[in-house]
Coordinates of N, CA and C in Angstrom, one line a residue:
M1 N 0.9 -1.2 0.0 CA 0.0 0.0 0.0 C 0.9 1.2 0.0
Q2 N 0.6 2.1 -0.9 CA 1.3 3.4 -1.0 C 0.8 4.3 0.1
P3 N 1.7 5.1 0.7 CA 1.3 6.1 1.7 C 0.5 7.2 1.0
P4 N -0.5 7.8 1.7 CA -1.3 8.8 1.0 C -0.4 10.0 0.6
T5 N -0.8 10.6 -0.6 CA -0.1 11.7 -1.1 C -0.4 12.9 -0.2
P6 N 0.6 13.6 0.3 CA 0.4 14.7 1.2 C -0.3 15.8 0.4
S7 N -1.3 16.4 1.0 CA -2.0 17.5 0.4 C -1.2 18.8 0.3
K8 N -1.4 19.6 -0.7 CA -0.6 20.8 -0.8 C -1.2 21.8 0.1
P9 N -0.4 22.6 0.8 CA -0.9 23.7 1.6 C -1.6 24.7 0.8
P10 N -2.6 25.4 1.3 CA -3.3 26.4 0.6 C -2.3 27.5 0.2
P11 N -2.5 28.1 -1.0 CA -1.6 29.2 -1.4 C -1.6 30.4 -0.4
R12 N -0.4 31.0 -0.3 CA -0.3 32.1 0.6 C -1.1 33.3 0.1
E13 N -1.9 33.9 0.8 CA -2.7 35.0 0.4 C -1.8 36.3 0.4
D14 N -2.1 37.2 -0.6 CA -1.4 38.4 -0.7 C -1.7 39.3 0.6
P15 N -0.7 39.8 1.2 CA -0.9 40.6 2.4 C -1.8 41.8 2.3
M16 N -1.8 42.4 1.1 CA -2.8 43.5 0.9 C -4.2 43.1 1.0
W17 N -4.5 41.9 0.4 CA -5.8 41.4 0.4 C -6.2 41.0 1.8
S18 N -5.3 40.4 2.5 CA -5.6 39.9 3.9 C -5.9 41.2 4.8
L19 N -5.2 42.2 4.5 CA -5.4 43.5 5.3 C -6.8 44.0 5.0
W20 N -7.2 44.0 3.7 CA -8.5 44.5 3.3 C -9.6 43.7 4.0
Q21 N -9.4 42.4 3.9 CA -10.4 41.5 4.5 C -10.6 41.7 6.0
A22 N -9.5 42.0 6.7 CA -9.6 42.2 8.1 C -10.2 43.6 8.4
K23 N -10.0 44.6 7.6 CA -10.5 45.9 7.9 C -11.9 46.2 7.3
A24 N -12.3 45.5 6.3 CA -13.5 45.8 5.6 C -14.7 45.9 6.5
P25 N -15.0 45.0 7.4 CA -16.2 45.1 8.3 C -16.3 46.4 9.1
E26 N -15.1 47.0 9.4 CA -15.1 48.2 10.3 C -15.1 49.4 9.5
I27 N -14.5 49.4 8.3 CA -14.3 50.7 7.6 C -15.2 50.9 6.3
Y28 N -15.8 49.8 5.9 CA -16.6 49.9 4.6 C -17.6 51.0 4.6
E29 N -18.5 51.0 5.7 CA -19.5 52.0 5.7 C -19.0 53.4 5.9
R30 N -17.9 53.5 6.7 CA -17.4 54.8 6.9 C -16.8 55.4 5.6
I31 N -16.1 54.6 4.8 CA -15.5 55.1 3.6 C -16.6 55.4 2.5
Y32 N -17.5 54.5 2.3 CA -18.4 54.6 1.2 C -19.7 55.4 1.5
Y33 N -20.0 55.6 2.8 CA -21.2 56.3 3.1 C -21.0 57.5 4.1
Q34 N -19.8 57.8 4.6 CA -19.6 58.8 5.5 C -18.4 59.7 5.3
S35 N -17.4 59.3 4.5 CA -16.1 59.9 4.3 C -16.2 61.2 3.5
N36 N -17.1 61.2 2.5 CA -17.1 62.3 1.5 C -18.6 62.5 1.1
P37 N -19.1 63.8 1.1 CA -20.5 64.0 0.7 C -20.8 63.5 -0.7
V38 N -19.9 63.7 -1.6 CA -20.1 63.3 -3.0 C -20.2 61.7 -3.1
V39 N -19.2 61.0 -2.5 CA -19.3 59.6 -2.4 C -20.5 59.1 -1.8
T40 N -20.9 59.7 -0.7 CA -22.1 59.3 0.0 C -23.4 59.5 -0.9
A41 N -23.5 60.6 -1.6 CA -24.6 60.8 -2.5 C -24.7 59.8 -3.6
V42 N -23.6 59.5 -4.2 CA -23.5 58.5 -5.3 C -24.0 57.1 -4.8
N43 N -23.4 56.7 -3.7 CA -23.7 55.4 -3.2 C -25.2 55.3 -2.7
L44 N -25.7 56.3 -2.1 CA -27.1 56.3 -1.6 C -28.0 56.3 -2.8
S45 N -27.6 56.8 -3.9 CA -28.5 56.9 -5.1 C -29.1 55.5 -5.5
G46 N -28.2 54.5 -5.5 CA -28.6 53.2 -5.9 C -29.7 52.6 -5.0
H47 N -29.6 52.9 -3.7 CA -30.6 52.4 -2.7 C -32.0 53.2 -3.0
R48 N -31.8 54.5 -3.2 CA -33.1 55.3 -3.4 C -33.8 54.9 -4.7
L49 N -33.0 54.7 -5.8 CA -33.6 54.5 -7.1 C -34.5 53.2 -7.2
I50 N -34.0 52.1 -6.6 CA -34.8 50.9 -6.7 C -36.0 50.9 -5.8
E51 N -36.0 51.8 -4.8 CA -37.2 51.9 -3.9 C -38.2 52.9 -4.4
R52 N -37.9 53.7 -5.3 CA -38.9 54.7 -5.8 C -40.2 54.1 -6.4
T53 N -40.0 52.9 -6.9 CA -41.2 52.2 -7.5 C -42.1 51.7 -6.5
Y54 N -41.6 51.5 -5.2 CA -42.4 50.9 -4.2 C -42.6 51.8 -3.0
P55 N -43.5 52.7 -3.0 CA -43.7 53.7 -1.9 C -44.5 53.0 -0.8
D56 N -44.8 53.8 0.3 CA -45.7 53.4 1.3 C -47.0 52.9 0.7
G57 N -47.5 51.8 1.2 CA -48.7 51.2 0.7 C -48.5 50.0 -0.2
T58 N -47.2 49.8 -0.7 CA -46.9 48.6 -1.4 C -46.5 47.5 -0.5
H59 N -46.8 46.3 -0.8 CA -46.6 45.2 0.1 C -46.0 44.0 -0.7
F60 N -44.9 43.4 -0.1 CA -44.3 42.2 -0.6 C -44.3 41.2 0.6
A61 N -44.8 40.0 0.4 CA -44.9 39.1 1.5 C -43.6 38.7 2.0
R62 N -42.7 38.1 1.1 CA -41.4 37.7 1.5 C -40.4 38.3 0.7
V63 N -39.3 38.9 1.4 CA -38.3 39.6 0.7 C -36.9 39.0 1.1
L64 N -36.1 38.9 0.1 CA -34.7 38.4 0.3 C -33.7 39.4 -0.1
E65 N -32.8 39.8 0.7 CA -31.7 40.7 0.3 C -30.4 39.9 0.3
V66 N -29.7 39.8 -0.8 CA -28.5 39.1 -0.9 C -27.3 40.0 -0.9
G67 N -26.2 39.6 -0.2 CA -25.1 40.5 -0.1 C -25.4 41.8 0.6
A68 N -26.1 41.7 1.7 CA -26.7 42.9 2.4 C -25.6 43.7 3.1
G69 N -24.4 43.1 3.4 CA -23.4 43.8 4.1 C -23.8 44.2 5.5
T70 N -23.7 45.5 5.8 CA -24.0 46.0 7.1 C -25.5 46.4 7.2
G71 N -26.3 46.1 6.2 CA -27.8 46.3 6.3 C -28.2 47.7 6.0
I72 N -27.5 48.4 5.2 CA -27.8 49.8 4.9 C -29.1 49.9 4.2
H73 N -29.4 49.0 3.2 CA -30.5 49.2 2.4 C -31.9 49.1 3.1
L74 N -32.0 48.4 4.2 CA -33.2 48.4 4.9 C -33.7 49.8 5.3
D75 N -32.8 50.7 5.5 CA -33.1 52.1 5.9 C -34.0 52.8 4.8
F76 N -33.9 52.2 3.6 CA -34.6 52.9 2.5 C -35.9 52.2 2.0
V77 N -36.2 51.0 2.6 CA -37.3 50.2 2.2 C -38.6 50.8 2.9
R78 N -39.5 51.3 2.0 CA -40.7 51.9 2.5 C -41.9 51.0 2.5
H79 N -41.9 50.0 1.6 CA -43.0 49.1 1.5 C -43.1 48.1 2.7
S80 N -44.3 47.6 3.0 CA -44.4 46.6 4.1 C -44.1 45.2 3.6
F81 N -43.9 44.3 4.6 CA -43.6 42.9 4.2 C -43.9 42.1 5.5
D82 N -44.1 40.8 5.2 CA -44.3 39.8 6.2 C -43.0 39.2 6.8
D83 N -42.0 39.2 5.9 CA -40.7 38.6 6.3 C -39.6 39.2 5.4
Y84 N -38.6 39.8 6.0 CA -37.5 40.3 5.3 C -36.2 39.6 5.7
L85 N -35.6 38.8 4.8 CA -34.5 38.0 5.2 C -33.2 38.7 4.7
V86 N -32.4 39.1 5.6 CA -31.1 39.8 5.4 C -30.0 38.7 5.3
T87 N -29.3 38.6 4.2 CA -28.3 37.6 4.1 C -27.0 38.1 3.6
D88 N -25.9 37.5 4.0 CA -24.5 37.8 3.5 C -23.7 36.6 3.8
I89 N -22.6 36.4 3.0 CA -21.7 35.3 3.3 C -20.7 35.6 4.4
N90 N -20.6 36.9 4.7 CA -19.6 37.4 5.7 C -20.3 37.5 7.1
A91 N -19.9 36.7 8.0 CA -20.6 36.7 9.3 C -20.4 38.0 10.1
D92 N -19.2 38.6 9.9 CA -18.9 39.9 10.6 C -19.8 41.0 10.1
L93 N -20.0 41.1 8.8 CA -20.9 42.1 8.2 C -22.3 41.8 8.6
L94 N -22.7 40.6 8.7 CA -24.1 40.3 9.1 C -24.4 40.7 10.5
D95 N -23.4 40.5 11.4 CA -23.5 41.0 12.8 C -23.7 42.5 12.8
K96 N -23.0 43.2 11.9 CA -23.2 44.7 11.9 C -24.6 45.0 11.5
A97 N -25.1 44.3 10.5 CA -26.5 44.5 10.1 C -27.5 44.2 11.2
R98 N -27.3 43.2 11.9 CA -28.1 42.8 13.1 C -28.1 43.9 14.1
E99 N -26.9 44.4 14.4 CA -26.8 45.5 15.4 C -27.5 46.8 14.9
R100 N -27.3 47.1 13.6 CA -27.9 48.3 13.0 C -29.4 48.3 13.2
H101 N -30.1 47.2 13.1 CA -31.5 47.1 13.1 C -32.1 46.5 14.3
A102 N -31.3 46.5 15.4 CA -31.7 45.8 16.6 C -33.0 46.3 17.1
G103 N -33.3 47.6 17.0 CA -34.6 48.2 17.5 C -35.7 48.3 16.4
D104 N -35.5 47.7 15.2 CA -36.5 47.8 14.2 C -37.6 46.9 14.5
P105 N -38.8 47.4 14.6 CA -40.0 46.5 14.9 C -40.5 45.6 13.8
R106 N -40.0 45.8 12.6 CA -40.4 45.1 11.4 C -40.0 43.6 11.5
P107 N -40.6 42.7 10.8 CA -40.2 41.3 10.9 C -39.0 41.0 10.0
I108 N -37.8 41.2 10.6 CA -36.5 41.0 9.9 C -35.8 39.8 10.5
N109 N -35.2 39.0 9.6 CA -34.4 37.9 10.0 C -33.1 37.9 9.3
Y110 N -32.1 37.2 9.9 CA -30.7 37.2 9.4 C -30.2 35.8 9.2
E111 N -29.5 35.6 8.0 CA -28.9 34.3 7.8 C -27.7 34.4 6.9
I112 N -26.7 33.6 7.2 CA -25.5 33.5 6.3 C -25.9 32.7 5.1
A113 N -25.7 33.3 3.9 CA -26.1 32.6 2.7 C -25.2 33.0 1.6
D114 N -24.9 32.1 0.7 CA -24.1 32.4 -0.5 C -25.0 32.8 -1.6
A115 N -24.8 34.0 -2.1 CA -25.6 34.5 -3.2 C -25.5 33.7 -4.5
L116 N -24.5 33.0 -4.6 CA -24.3 32.1 -5.8 C -25.1 30.8 -5.8
A117 N -25.4 30.4 -4.5 CA -26.1 29.1 -4.3 C -27.0 29.3 -3.1
L118 N -28.2 29.8 -3.3 CA -29.1 30.2 -2.3 C -29.7 28.9 -1.7
P119 N -29.8 28.8 -0.4 CA -30.3 27.5 0.2 C -31.8 27.6 0.4
Y120 N -32.6 28.1 -0.6 CA -34.0 28.3 -0.5 C -34.7 27.6 -1.7
P121 N -35.9 27.1 -1.5 CA -36.6 26.4 -2.5 C -37.0 27.4 -3.7
D122 N -37.4 26.8 -4.8 CA -37.9 27.5 -5.9 C -39.1 28.4 -5.5
A123 N -39.2 29.5 -6.2 CA -40.4 30.4 -6.0 C -40.7 30.6 -4.5
S124 N -39.7 31.1 -3.8 CA -39.8 31.3 -2.3 C -40.1 32.8 -2.0
F125 N -39.7 33.7 -2.8 CA -39.8 35.1 -2.5 C -40.5 36.0 -3.5
D126 N -41.1 37.0 -3.0 CA -41.8 38.0 -3.8 C -40.9 39.1 -4.3
R127 N -39.8 39.3 -3.6 CA -38.8 40.3 -4.0 C -37.4 39.8 -3.6
V128 N -36.4 40.0 -4.5 CA -35.0 39.8 -4.2 C -34.3 41.1 -4.5
I129 N -33.5 41.5 -3.5 CA -32.8 42.8 -3.6 C -31.2 42.5 -3.6
S130 N -30.5 43.2 -4.5 CA -29.1 43.2 -4.5 C -28.5 44.6 -4.8
V131 N -27.9 45.2 -3.8 CA -27.3 46.5 -4.0 C -25.8 46.4 -3.9
Y132 N -25.1 46.8 -5.0 CA -23.7 46.8 -5.1 C -23.1 45.5 -4.7
N133 N -23.6 44.5 -5.4 CA -23.2 43.1 -5.1 C -22.9 42.3 -6.3
L134 N -23.7 42.5 -7.4 CA -23.6 41.7 -8.6 C -22.2 41.9 -9.3
E135 N -21.6 43.0 -9.2 CA -20.3 43.3 -9.8 C -19.2 42.5 -9.2
H136 N -19.5 41.9 -8.0 CA -18.4 41.1 -7.3 C -18.5 39.6 -7.7
L137 N -19.6 39.1 -8.2 CA -19.8 37.7 -8.2 C -19.4 37.0 -9.5
P138 N -18.7 35.9 -9.5 CA -18.3 35.2 -10.7 C -19.5 34.6 -11.4
E139 N -19.4 34.4 -12.7 CA -20.5 33.8 -13.5 C -21.8 34.5 -13.2
P140 N -21.9 35.8 -13.5 CA -23.1 36.5 -13.1 C -24.3 36.0 -13.8
H141 N -24.2 35.4 -15.0 CA -25.4 34.8 -15.7 C -25.9 33.7 -14.8
R142 N -25.1 32.9 -14.2 CA -25.6 31.8 -13.3 C -26.2 32.4 -12.0
V143 N -25.6 33.5 -11.6 CA -26.2 34.2 -10.4 C -27.6 34.7 -10.7
L144 N -27.8 35.3 -11.8 CA -29.1 35.8 -12.2 C -30.1 34.7 -12.3
E145 N -29.7 33.6 -12.9 CA -30.5 32.4 -13.0 C -30.9 31.9 -11.6
E146 N -30.0 31.9 -10.7 CA -30.2 31.5 -9.3 C -31.2 32.4 -8.6
W147 N -31.0 33.7 -8.8 CA -31.9 34.7 -8.1 C -33.3 34.6 -8.7
R148 N -33.4 34.4 -10.0 CA -34.7 34.2 -10.7 C -35.4 32.9 -10.2
R149 N -34.6 31.9 -9.9 CA -35.1 30.6 -9.5 C -36.0 30.8 -8.2
V150 N -35.5 31.6 -7.2 CA -36.1 31.7 -5.9 C -37.3 32.7 -5.9
L151 N -37.4 33.4 -7.1 CA -38.5 34.4 -7.2 C -39.8 33.7 -7.6
K152 N -40.9 34.1 -7.0 CA -42.2 33.7 -7.4 C -42.6 34.2 -8.8
P153 N -43.5 33.6 -9.5 CA -44.0 34.2 -10.8 C -44.5 35.6 -10.5
G154 N -44.1 36.6 -11.3 CA -44.5 38.0 -11.1 C -43.6 38.7 -10.0
G155 N -42.6 37.9 -9.4 CA -41.8 38.5 -8.4 C -40.8 39.5 -9.0
V156 N -40.2 40.3 -8.1 CA -39.3 41.4 -8.5 C -37.9 41.2 -8.1
L157 N -37.0 41.4 -9.0 CA -35.5 41.4 -8.7 C -35.1 42.9 -8.8
S158 N -34.6 43.4 -7.7 CA -34.1 44.8 -7.6 C -32.6 44.8 -7.5
V159 N -32.0 45.5 -8.5 CA -30.5 45.5 -8.5 C -30.0 46.9 -8.7
A160 N -28.9 47.2 -8.0 CA -28.2 48.5 -8.2 C -26.7 48.1 -8.3
I161 N -26.0 48.7 -9.3 CA -24.6 48.4 -9.5 C -23.9 49.7 -9.9
P162 N -22.6 49.8 -9.6 CA -21.8 51.0 -10.0 C -21.6 51.0 -11.5
A163 N -21.5 52.1 -12.1 CA -21.3 52.2 -13.6 C -19.8 52.0 -13.8
E164 N -19.3 50.9 -13.4 CA -17.9 50.5 -13.5 C -17.4 50.6 -15.0
G165 N -16.3 51.2 -15.2 CA -15.7 51.3 -16.5 C -16.0 52.6 -17.2
G166 N -17.0 53.4 -16.7 CA -17.3 54.7 -17.3 C -16.4 55.7 -16.8
I167 N -16.3 56.8 -17.6 CA -15.3 57.9 -17.2 C -15.7 58.6 -15.9
P168 N -17.0 58.9 -15.7 CA -17.3 59.5 -14.4 C -16.9 58.7 -13.2
W169 N -17.2 57.4 -13.3 CA -16.9 56.5 -12.1 C -15.4 56.4 -11.9
N170 N -14.7 56.2 -13.0 CA -13.2 56.1 -12.8 C -12.6 57.4 -12.3
L171 N -13.0 58.5 -12.8 CA -12.5 59.8 -12.4 C -12.9 60.0 -10.9
G172 N -14.1 59.8 -10.6 CA -14.6 60.0 -9.2 C -13.8 59.1 -8.2
R173 N -13.5 57.9 -8.6 CA -12.8 57.0 -7.7 C -11.3 57.5 -7.5
H174 N -10.8 58.1 -8.6 CA -9.4 58.6 -8.5 C -9.3 59.8 -7.5
L175 N -10.4 60.6 -7.6 CA -10.4 61.9 -6.8 C -10.8 61.7 -5.3
T176 N -11.6 60.6 -5.1 CA -12.2 60.5 -3.7 C -11.8 59.2 -3.0
T177 N -12.4 58.1 -3.4 CA -12.2 56.8 -2.6 C -10.8 56.4 -2.5
R178 N -10.0 56.6 -3.6 CA -8.6 56.1 -3.5 C -7.9 56.8 -2.3
R179 N -8.2 58.0 -2.1 CA -7.5 58.7 -1.0 C -7.9 58.1 0.4
S180 N -9.2 57.8 0.5 CA -9.7 57.2 1.7 C -9.0 55.9 2.0
F181 N -8.9 55.1 0.9 CA -8.2 53.8 1.1 C -6.7 53.9 1.4
A182 N -6.1 54.9 0.8 CA -4.6 55.1 1.1 C -4.4 55.5 2.5
R183 N -5.3 56.2 3.1 CA -5.1 56.6 4.5 C -5.2 55.4 5.4
E184 N -5.9 54.3 4.9 CA -5.9 53.1 5.7 C -4.8 52.1 5.3
G185 N -3.9 52.6 4.5 CA -2.8 51.7 4.1 C -3.2 50.7 3.0
L186 N -4.3 50.9 2.3 CA -4.8 50.0 1.3 C -4.7 50.5 -0.1
D187 N -4.4 49.6 -1.0 CA -4.2 49.8 -2.4 C -5.6 49.6 -3.1
L188 N -6.3 50.7 -3.3 CA -7.7 50.6 -3.9 C -7.7 49.9 -5.3
D189 N -6.8 50.3 -6.1 CA -6.7 49.7 -7.5 C -6.6 48.2 -7.5
Y190 N -5.7 47.7 -6.6 CA -5.6 46.3 -6.5 C -6.8 45.6 -5.9
I191 N -7.4 46.2 -4.9 CA -8.6 45.6 -4.3 C -9.8 45.6 -5.3
I192 N -10.0 46.7 -6.0 CA -11.1 46.8 -7.0 C -10.9 45.8 -8.1
A193 N -9.6 45.6 -8.5 CA -9.3 44.6 -9.6 C -9.7 43.2 -9.2
R194 N -9.6 42.9 -7.9 CA -10.0 41.6 -7.4 C -11.5 41.5 -7.1
E195 N -12.1 42.6 -6.7 CA -13.5 42.6 -6.2 C -14.5 42.9 -7.3
H196 N -14.3 43.9 -8.1 CA -15.2 44.3 -9.1 C -14.9 43.6 -10.4
I197 N -15.3 42.4 -10.6 CA -14.8 41.6 -11.7 C -15.8 41.6 -12.9
N198 N -16.9 42.3 -12.7 CA -17.9 42.4 -13.8 C -18.2 43.9 -14.2
A199 N -18.0 44.2 -15.4 CA -18.2 45.6 -15.9 C -19.7 45.9 -15.9
C200 N -20.1 47.1 -15.8 CA -21.5 47.5 -15.7 C -22.2 47.1 -17.0
Y201 N -21.6 47.5 -18.2 CA -22.4 47.2 -19.4 C -22.6 45.7 -19.7
R202 N -21.8 44.9 -19.2 CA -22.0 43.4 -19.3 C -23.2 43.0 -18.4
L203 N -23.2 43.5 -17.2 CA -24.3 43.1 -16.3 C -25.6 43.7 -16.8
V204 N -25.6 44.9 -17.3 CA -26.9 45.4 -17.9 C -27.4 44.5 -19.0
S205 N -26.5 44.0 -19.9 CA -26.8 43.2 -21.0 C -27.4 41.9 -20.5
L206 N -26.9 41.3 -19.4 CA -27.4 40.1 -18.8 C -28.8 40.3 -18.2
L207 N -29.0 41.4 -17.5 CA -30.3 41.7 -16.9 C -31.3 41.9 -18.0
R208 N -31.0 42.5 -19.1 CA -31.9 42.7 -20.2 C -32.3 41.4 -20.9
H209 N -31.3 40.5 -20.9 CA -31.6 39.1 -21.5 C -32.5 38.3 -20.7
Y210 N -32.3 38.3 -19.4 CA -33.1 37.4 -18.5 C -34.4 38.0 -18.1
F211 N -34.6 39.3 -18.2 CA -35.9 39.9 -17.7 C -36.4 40.9 -18.8
E212 N -37.5 40.5 -19.4 CA -38.1 41.4 -20.4 C -38.8 42.6 -19.8
D213 N -39.3 42.4 -18.6 CA -40.1 43.5 -18.0 C -39.2 44.2 -17.0
R214 N -38.8 45.4 -17.3 CA -37.8 46.1 -16.5 C -38.1 47.6 -16.3
D215 N -37.7 48.1 -15.2 CA -37.8 49.5 -14.9 C -36.3 50.0 -14.7
E216 N -35.7 50.5 -15.7 CA -34.3 50.9 -15.6 C -34.1 52.3 -15.3
R217 N -33.1 52.6 -14.5 CA -32.8 54.0 -14.1 C -31.3 54.2 -14.1
W218 N -30.8 55.4 -14.4 CA -29.4 55.7 -14.4 C -29.3 57.0 -13.6
Y219 N -28.1 57.1 -12.9 CA -27.8 58.3 -12.1 C -26.4 58.8 -12.5
P220 N -26.3 60.1 -12.7 CA -27.2 61.1 -12.5 C -28.0 61.6 -13.7
V221 N -27.7 61.1 -14.9 CA -28.5 61.6 -16.1 C -29.3 60.4 -16.6
R222 N -30.3 60.8 -17.5 CA -31.2 59.7 -18.0 C -30.7 59.0 -19.2
I223 N -29.6 59.4 -19.8 CA -29.0 58.8 -21.0 C -28.5 57.4 -20.6
P224 N -29.0 56.3 -21.2 CA -28.7 55.0 -20.7 C -27.3 54.5 -21.1
T225 N -26.2 55.0 -20.5 CA -24.9 54.5 -20.7 C -24.0 54.7 -19.5
P226 N -23.1 53.8 -19.2 CA -22.2 54.0 -18.1 C -21.2 55.1 -18.3
H227 N -21.0 55.5 -19.5 CA -20.0 56.5 -19.9 C -20.4 57.9 -19.4
L228 N -21.7 58.1 -19.0 CA -22.1 59.4 -18.5 C -22.7 59.3 -17.1
N229 N -22.7 58.1 -16.5 CA -23.4 58.0 -15.3 C -22.5 57.3 -14.2
L230 N -23.0 57.2 -13.0 CA -22.3 56.7 -11.9 C -22.9 55.4 -11.3
V231 N -24.2 55.3 -11.5 CA -25.0 54.2 -10.9 C -26.1 53.7 -11.9
F232 N -26.2 52.4 -12.0 CA -27.4 51.8 -12.7 C -28.2 51.1 -11.7
A233 N -29.6 51.3 -11.9 CA -30.5 50.6 -11.0 C -31.6 50.0 -11.8
C234 N -32.2 48.9 -11.4 CA -33.2 48.2 -12.2 C -34.1 47.4 -11.3
N235 N -35.4 47.5 -11.6 CA -36.4 46.6 -11.0 C -36.9 45.7 -12.1
C236 N -36.8 44.4 -12.0 CA -37.2 43.4 -13.0 C -38.3 42.5 -12.5
R237 N -39.2 42.3 -13.4 CA -40.3 41.3 -13.0 C -40.2 40.0 -13.8
T238 N -40.4 38.9 -13.0 CA -40.4 37.6 -13.6 C -41.7 37.4 -14.4
K239 N -41.7 36.4 -15.3 CA -42.9 36.0 -16.1 C -43.9 35.3 -15.2
V240 N -45.2 35.5 -15.6 CA -46.3 34.7 -15.1 C -46.9 33.8 -16.1
N241 N -46.9 32.5 -15.8 CA -47.4 31.5 -16.8 C -46.6 31.7 -18.2
G242 N -45.3 32.0 -18.1 CA -44.6 32.0 -19.3 C -44.7 33.3 -20.1
E243 N -45.5 34.3 -19.6 CA -45.6 35.6 -20.2 C -45.1 36.7 -19.3
P244 N -44.6 37.8 -20.0 CA -44.1 38.9 -19.1 C -45.2 39.5 -18.3
A245 N -44.9 39.9 -17.1 CA -45.9 40.5 -16.2 C -46.2 41.9 -16.7
D246 N -47.2 42.6 -16.1 CA -47.5 43.9 -16.6 C -46.3 44.8 -16.4
P247 N -46.0 45.7 -17.4 CA -44.8 46.6 -17.2 C -45.0 47.6 -16.1
F248 N -43.9 48.2 -15.7 CA -43.9 49.2 -14.6 C -44.4 50.5 -15.2
H249 N -45.2 51.2 -14.4 CA -45.7 52.5 -14.7 C -45.5 53.5 -13.6
A250 N -44.7 53.1 -12.6 CA -44.6 54.0 -11.4 C -43.9 55.3 -11.7
V251 N -43.0 55.3 -12.7 CA -42.3 56.6 -13.0 C -42.5 56.9 -14.4
P252 N -42.9 58.2 -14.7 CA -43.1 58.6 -16.1 C -41.8 58.4 -16.9
P253 N -41.8 58.0 -18.1 CA -40.6 57.8 -18.9 C -39.7 59.0 -19.0
T254 N -40.2 60.2 -18.9 CA -39.3 61.4 -19.0 C -38.5 61.6 -17.8
R255 N -38.8 60.9 -16.7 CA -38.0 61.1 -15.4 C -37.2 59.9 -15.2
M256 N -37.2 58.8 -15.9 CA -36.4 57.7 -15.7 C -34.9 58.0 -15.7
G257 N -34.2 57.6 -14.7 CA -32.8 57.8 -14.6 C -32.4 59.1 -13.9
V258 N -33.4 59.8 -13.4 CA -33.1 61.1 -12.7 C -33.3 60.8 -11.2
A259 N -32.2 61.0 -10.4 CA -32.3 60.8 -9.0 C -32.9 62.0 -8.3

C-alpha cells in the first residue's frame, strides 16, 4: 500500500488582500457612506432608485436581500412585508446589520447565505434585492438564474450596480475613494481589480436578456450609458405563466434615470 499523497498547503494570500479582509467590516460603511459627501450621495442613489417604484402602501410578503453587508438598504425600504431576510456570506458584516436594526420592529431575520447558491426552494420570495453586489460575483449569468429561481412568478428582482468602466466613475474613484483607502494603508486599485470583476455594461446586458419586464434608471443623467453615469438601478419582473408581467408604470418615462 502506498502512503497517502500529502495535500498541498493552501496558497499564501497576498498581504494587501488579507489586510482589506480584516479591515472591511469596520471601515466599509465609513468610507463609502460617511467619508465624503459626493461619495455618499452617489452610493445612496442606488438604494433610493430601486425603492422609488415601491412607496408606502406597497406590500411584498417575503423579501430576500443578498449580499446585504451592514444592512444599509433596509433604511430605504418603505413598503411593508411579512418577512425580510437579510443575508450575507460574511458573518462579521451580518453581525453589523443585526446591530444596526436591533430596534427595528419590522419582521426582519438574518442568515448567512451564499448569493451564488441560495439555500432556498424555488419560488420562495416575492422580491429579491441586491445593492452593489452583482459586480463582485463570478459567473453573473448563473447568479441571475439562481436569483430568478427563488422568485415567485411575477416577483421582482431589484439590482443596483456601479457604472464601472465609465469615465465619471473612474474619475470619481481617483479623486475620492482612492485617498480614503490610502489613509488606511490600502491599495484601492488592487482591491477593486480583485473585487469588481464584472463591468457595468455586461451586467446590464445580462439583466436585459433574463428579464423582459424592467424599470431601468441611471444616475445622475437619464441617458442609458455607463459613460455618462455613476450608478445603474433596475427593477425586473419575472414572467407569469410564461408571459411577461405587466410593465412598470410607477415613474413617467421622462423622469427615468433622474435621482
